[in-house]
Coordinates of N, CA and C in Angstrom, one line a residue:
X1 N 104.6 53.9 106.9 CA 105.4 54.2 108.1 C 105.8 52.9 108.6
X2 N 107.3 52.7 108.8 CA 107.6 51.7 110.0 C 107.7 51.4 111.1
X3 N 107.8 50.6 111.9 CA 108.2 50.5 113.4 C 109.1 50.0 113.3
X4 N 110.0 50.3 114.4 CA 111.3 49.4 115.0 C 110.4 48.9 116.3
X5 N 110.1 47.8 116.3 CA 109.4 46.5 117.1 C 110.4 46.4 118.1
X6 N 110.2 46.6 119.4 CA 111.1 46.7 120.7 C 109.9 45.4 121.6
X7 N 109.1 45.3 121.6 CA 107.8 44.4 122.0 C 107.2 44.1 121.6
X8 N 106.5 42.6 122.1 CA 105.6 42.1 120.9 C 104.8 41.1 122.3
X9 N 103.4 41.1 122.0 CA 102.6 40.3 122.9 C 101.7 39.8 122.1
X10 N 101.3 38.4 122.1 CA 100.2 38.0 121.2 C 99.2 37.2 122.3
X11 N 97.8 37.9 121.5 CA 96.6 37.2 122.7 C 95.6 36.3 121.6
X12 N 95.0 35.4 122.2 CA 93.7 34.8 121.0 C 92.6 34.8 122.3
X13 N 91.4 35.5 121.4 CA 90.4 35.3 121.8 C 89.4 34.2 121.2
X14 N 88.7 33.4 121.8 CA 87.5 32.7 121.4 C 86.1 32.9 122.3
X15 N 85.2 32.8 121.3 CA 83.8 32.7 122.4 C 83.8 34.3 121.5
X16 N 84.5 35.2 120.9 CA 83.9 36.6 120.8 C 83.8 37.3 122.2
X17 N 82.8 38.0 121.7 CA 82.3 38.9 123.0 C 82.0 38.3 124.4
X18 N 81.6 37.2 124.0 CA 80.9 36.1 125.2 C 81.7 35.3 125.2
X19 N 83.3 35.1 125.7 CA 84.3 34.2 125.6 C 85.2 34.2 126.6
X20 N 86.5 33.8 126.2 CA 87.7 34.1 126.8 C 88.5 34.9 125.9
X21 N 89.6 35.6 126.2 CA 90.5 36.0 125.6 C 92.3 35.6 126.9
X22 N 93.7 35.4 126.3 CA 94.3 35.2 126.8 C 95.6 35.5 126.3
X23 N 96.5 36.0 126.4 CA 97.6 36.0 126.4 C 98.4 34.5 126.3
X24 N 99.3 34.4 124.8 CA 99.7 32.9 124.8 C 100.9 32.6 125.7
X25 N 101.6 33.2 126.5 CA 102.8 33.4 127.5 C 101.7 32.9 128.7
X26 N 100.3 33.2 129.1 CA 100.2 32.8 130.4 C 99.7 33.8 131.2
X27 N 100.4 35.2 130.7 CA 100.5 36.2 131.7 C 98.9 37.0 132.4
X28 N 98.3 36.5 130.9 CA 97.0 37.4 131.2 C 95.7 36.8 130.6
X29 N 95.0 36.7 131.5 CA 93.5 35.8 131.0 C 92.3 36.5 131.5
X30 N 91.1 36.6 130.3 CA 89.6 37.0 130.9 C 88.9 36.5 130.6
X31 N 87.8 36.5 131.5 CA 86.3 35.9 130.9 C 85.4 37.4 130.2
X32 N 85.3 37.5 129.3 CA 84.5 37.9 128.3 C 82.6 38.1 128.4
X33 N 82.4 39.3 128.5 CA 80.8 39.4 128.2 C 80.2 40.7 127.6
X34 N 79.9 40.3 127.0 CA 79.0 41.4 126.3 C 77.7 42.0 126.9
X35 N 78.2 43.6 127.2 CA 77.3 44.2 128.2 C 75.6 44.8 127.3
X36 N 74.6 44.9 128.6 CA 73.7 45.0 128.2 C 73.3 45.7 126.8
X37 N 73.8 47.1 127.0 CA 73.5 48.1 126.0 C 74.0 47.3 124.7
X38 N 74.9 46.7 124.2 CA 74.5 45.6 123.2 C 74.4 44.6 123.1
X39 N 73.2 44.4 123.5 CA 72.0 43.1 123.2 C 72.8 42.0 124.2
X40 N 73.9 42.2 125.3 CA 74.1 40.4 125.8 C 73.4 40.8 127.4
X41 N 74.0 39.8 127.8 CA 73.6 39.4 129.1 C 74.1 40.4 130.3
X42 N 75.0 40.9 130.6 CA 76.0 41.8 130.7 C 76.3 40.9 132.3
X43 N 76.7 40.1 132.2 CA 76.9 39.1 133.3 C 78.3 39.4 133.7
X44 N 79.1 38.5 134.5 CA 80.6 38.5 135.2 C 81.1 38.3 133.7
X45 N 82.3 39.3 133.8 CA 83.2 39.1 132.6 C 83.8 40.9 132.1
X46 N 84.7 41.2 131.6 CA 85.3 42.1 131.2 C 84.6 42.3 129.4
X47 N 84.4 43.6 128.9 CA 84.6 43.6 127.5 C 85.6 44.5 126.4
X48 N 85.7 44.1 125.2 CA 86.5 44.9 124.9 C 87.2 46.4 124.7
X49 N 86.0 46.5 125.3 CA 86.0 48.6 125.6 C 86.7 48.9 126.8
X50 N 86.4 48.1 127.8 CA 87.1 48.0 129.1 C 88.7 47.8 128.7
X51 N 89.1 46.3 128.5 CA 90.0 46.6 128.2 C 91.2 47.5 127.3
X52 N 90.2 48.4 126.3 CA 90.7 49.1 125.5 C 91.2 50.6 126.4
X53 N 90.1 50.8 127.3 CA 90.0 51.8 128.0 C 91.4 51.7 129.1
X54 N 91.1 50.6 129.9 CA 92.4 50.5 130.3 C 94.3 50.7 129.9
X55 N 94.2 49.7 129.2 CA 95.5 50.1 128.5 C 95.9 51.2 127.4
X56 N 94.8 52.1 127.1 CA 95.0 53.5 126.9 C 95.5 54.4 127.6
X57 N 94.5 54.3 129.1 CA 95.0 55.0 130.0 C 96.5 54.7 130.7
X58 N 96.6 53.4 130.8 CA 98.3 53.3 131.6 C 99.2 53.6 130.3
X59 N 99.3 53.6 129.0 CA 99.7 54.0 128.0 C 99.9 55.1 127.6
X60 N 99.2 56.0 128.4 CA 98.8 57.4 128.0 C 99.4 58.1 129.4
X61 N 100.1 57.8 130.7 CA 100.6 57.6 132.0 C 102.4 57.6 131.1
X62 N 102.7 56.5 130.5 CA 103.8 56.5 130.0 C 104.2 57.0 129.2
X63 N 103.6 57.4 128.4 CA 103.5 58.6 127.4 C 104.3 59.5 127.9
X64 N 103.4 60.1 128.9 CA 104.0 61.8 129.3 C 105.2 61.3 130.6
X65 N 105.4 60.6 130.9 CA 106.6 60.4 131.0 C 107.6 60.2 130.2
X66 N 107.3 59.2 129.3 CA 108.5 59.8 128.4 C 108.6 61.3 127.7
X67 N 107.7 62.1 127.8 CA 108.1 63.4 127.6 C 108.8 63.6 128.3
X68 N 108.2 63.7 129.8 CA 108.8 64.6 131.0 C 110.4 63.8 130.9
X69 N 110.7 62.9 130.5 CA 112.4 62.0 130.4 C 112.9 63.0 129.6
X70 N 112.9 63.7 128.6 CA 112.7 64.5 127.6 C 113.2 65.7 128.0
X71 N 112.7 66.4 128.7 CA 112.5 67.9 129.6 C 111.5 68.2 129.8
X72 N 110.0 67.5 129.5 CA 109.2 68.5 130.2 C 109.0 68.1 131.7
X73 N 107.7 68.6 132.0 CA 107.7 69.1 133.4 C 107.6 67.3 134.3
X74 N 108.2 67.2 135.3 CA 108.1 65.7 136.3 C 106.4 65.7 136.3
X75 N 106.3 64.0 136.1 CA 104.7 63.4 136.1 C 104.7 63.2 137.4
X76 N 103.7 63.8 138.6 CA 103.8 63.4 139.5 C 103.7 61.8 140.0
X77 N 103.8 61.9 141.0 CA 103.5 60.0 141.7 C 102.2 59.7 141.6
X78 N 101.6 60.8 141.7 CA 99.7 60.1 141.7 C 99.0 60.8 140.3
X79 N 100.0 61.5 139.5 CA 98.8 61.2 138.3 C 98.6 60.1 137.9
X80 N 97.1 60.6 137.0 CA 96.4 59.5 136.9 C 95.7 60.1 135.7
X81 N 94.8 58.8 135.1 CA 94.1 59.1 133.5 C 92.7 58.2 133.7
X82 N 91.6 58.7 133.9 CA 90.7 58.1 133.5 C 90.4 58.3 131.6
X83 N 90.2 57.1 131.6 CA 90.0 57.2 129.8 C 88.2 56.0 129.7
X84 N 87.7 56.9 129.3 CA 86.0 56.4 129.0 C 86.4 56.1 127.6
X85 N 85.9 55.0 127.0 CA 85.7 54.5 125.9 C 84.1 54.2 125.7
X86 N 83.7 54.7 124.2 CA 82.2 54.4 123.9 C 82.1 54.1 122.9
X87 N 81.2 53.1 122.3 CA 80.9 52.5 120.8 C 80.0 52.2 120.6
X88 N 79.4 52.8 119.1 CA 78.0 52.7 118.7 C 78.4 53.0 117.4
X89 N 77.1 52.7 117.1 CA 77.2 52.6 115.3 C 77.6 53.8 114.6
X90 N 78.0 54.1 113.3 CA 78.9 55.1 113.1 C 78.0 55.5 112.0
X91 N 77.5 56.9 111.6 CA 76.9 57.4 110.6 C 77.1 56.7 109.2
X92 N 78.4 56.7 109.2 CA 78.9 56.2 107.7 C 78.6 54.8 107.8
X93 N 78.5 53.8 108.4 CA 77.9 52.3 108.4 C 79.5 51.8 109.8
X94 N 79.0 50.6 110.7 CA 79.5 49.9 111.1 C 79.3 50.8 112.6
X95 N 80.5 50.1 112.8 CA 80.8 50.6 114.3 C 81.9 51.0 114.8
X96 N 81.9 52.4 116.3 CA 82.5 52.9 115.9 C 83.5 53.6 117.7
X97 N 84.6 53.7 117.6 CA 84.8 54.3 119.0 C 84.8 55.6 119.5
X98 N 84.6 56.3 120.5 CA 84.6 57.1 120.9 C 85.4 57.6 122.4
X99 N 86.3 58.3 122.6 CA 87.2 58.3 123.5 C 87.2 59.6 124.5
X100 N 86.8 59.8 125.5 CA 87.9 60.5 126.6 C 88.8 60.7 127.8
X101 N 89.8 61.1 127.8 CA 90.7 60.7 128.5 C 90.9 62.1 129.2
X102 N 90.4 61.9 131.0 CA 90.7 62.6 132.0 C 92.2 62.7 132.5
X103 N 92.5 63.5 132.0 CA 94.0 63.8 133.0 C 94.6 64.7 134.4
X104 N 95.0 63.9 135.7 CA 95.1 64.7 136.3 C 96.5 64.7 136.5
X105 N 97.2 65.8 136.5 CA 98.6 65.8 137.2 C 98.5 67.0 138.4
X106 N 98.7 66.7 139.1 CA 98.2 67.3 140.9 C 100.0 67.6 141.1
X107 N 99.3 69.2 141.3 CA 100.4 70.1 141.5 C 101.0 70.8 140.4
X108 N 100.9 70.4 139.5 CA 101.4 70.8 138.1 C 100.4 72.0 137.7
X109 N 101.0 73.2 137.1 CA 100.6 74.3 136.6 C 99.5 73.7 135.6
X110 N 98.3 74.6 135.8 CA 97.5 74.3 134.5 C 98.3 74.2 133.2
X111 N 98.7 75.0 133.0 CA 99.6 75.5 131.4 C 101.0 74.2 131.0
X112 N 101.2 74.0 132.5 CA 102.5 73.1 131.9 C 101.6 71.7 131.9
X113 N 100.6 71.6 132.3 CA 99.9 70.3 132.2 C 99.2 70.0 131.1
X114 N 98.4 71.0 130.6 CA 97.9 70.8 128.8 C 99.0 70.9 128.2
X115 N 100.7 71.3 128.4 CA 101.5 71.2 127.5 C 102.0 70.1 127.8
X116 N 101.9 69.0 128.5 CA 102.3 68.1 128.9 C 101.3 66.7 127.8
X117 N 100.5 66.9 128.3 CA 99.2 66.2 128.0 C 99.1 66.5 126.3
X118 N 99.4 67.1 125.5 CA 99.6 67.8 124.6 C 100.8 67.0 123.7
X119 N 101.5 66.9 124.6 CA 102.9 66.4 123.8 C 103.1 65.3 124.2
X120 N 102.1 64.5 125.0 CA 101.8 62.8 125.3 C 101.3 62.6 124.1
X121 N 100.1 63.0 123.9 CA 99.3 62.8 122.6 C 99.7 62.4 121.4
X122 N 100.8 63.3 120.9 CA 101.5 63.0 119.8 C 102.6 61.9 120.0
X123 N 103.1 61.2 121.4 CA 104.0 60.2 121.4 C 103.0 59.1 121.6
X124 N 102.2 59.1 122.6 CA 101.4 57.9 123.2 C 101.1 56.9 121.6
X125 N 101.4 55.4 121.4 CA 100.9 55.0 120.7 C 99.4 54.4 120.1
X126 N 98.4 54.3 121.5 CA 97.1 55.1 121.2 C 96.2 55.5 120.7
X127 N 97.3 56.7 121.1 CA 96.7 58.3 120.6 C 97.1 58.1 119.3
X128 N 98.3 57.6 117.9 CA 98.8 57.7 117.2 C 97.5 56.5 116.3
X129 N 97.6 55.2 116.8 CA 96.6 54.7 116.6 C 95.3 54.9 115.9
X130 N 94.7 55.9 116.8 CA 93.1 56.3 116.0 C 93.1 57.6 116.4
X131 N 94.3 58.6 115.6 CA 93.8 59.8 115.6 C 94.0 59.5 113.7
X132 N 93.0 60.7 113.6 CA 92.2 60.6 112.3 C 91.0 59.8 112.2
X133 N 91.2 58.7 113.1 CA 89.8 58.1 113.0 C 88.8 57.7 114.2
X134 N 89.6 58.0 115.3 CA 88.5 57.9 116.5 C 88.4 59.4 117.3
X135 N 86.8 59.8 117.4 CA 87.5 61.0 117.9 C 88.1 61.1 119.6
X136 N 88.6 61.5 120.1 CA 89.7 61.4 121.6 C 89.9 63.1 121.8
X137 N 89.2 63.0 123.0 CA 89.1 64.3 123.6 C 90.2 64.6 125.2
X138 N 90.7 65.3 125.1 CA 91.8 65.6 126.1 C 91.3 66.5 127.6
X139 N 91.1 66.2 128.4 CA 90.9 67.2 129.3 C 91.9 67.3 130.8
X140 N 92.4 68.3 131.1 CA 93.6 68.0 132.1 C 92.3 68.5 133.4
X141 N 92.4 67.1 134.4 CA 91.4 67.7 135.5 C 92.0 68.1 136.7

């Protein structure tokens, strides 16, 4: 499969888990820590689940707007997506993520909201990302 590349952002991390990571433009910098439940210190710092979690969720916000651009139903002003991210070792060896992603659109019909949320899924790139391989659970709250 190819992309037509419309954006491109490049970050380097050093230190790993217990580090910095930054964006080479400038635009975005963190301190890094690896939280208790695996083995660090879980001190001041951001980790990579967080950040993963994050930019899923505002990813997964633009998504269903670009549907709704489309014809489906208007994304209101205050939806919103909480997206929990979790990782732990994977049956088959290594390690492994686990995803879900609360959706609310307030005011919006149940029905046109899992069809909304539904048809994010398959655009969000994400959701395209690690489906087949992460499981991601959908729920319209």
């Amino acid at each position: 499969m190819s992309v037509k590349v419309l954006y491109k952002t490049t970050a380097k991390a050093t230190g790993g888990r217990d580090g910095t990571a930054a964006t080479l433009d400038g635009a975005f910098s963190v301190k890094l820590a690896t939280p208790r439940e695996l083995g660090g210190g879980g001190g001041a710092g951001n980790n990579p689940e967080q950040l993963f979690a994050a930019g899923y969720a505002a990813c997964f916000i633009g998504a269903m707007k670009a549907v709704a651009a489309g014809g489906g139903p208007k994304v209101p002003a205050d939806a919103s997506v909480t997206s929990t991210v979790g990782i732990g070792p994977r049956s088959e060896g290594g390690f492994g993520l686990d995803i879900d992603l609360a959706v609310s659109l307030p005011g919006l019909e149940r029905a046109d909201a899992e069809a909304l949320v539904a048809k994010a899924h398959q655009v969000c790139p994400y959701s395209n990302a690690t489906r087949g391989n992460v499981d991601v659970r959908l729920t319209v709250v």
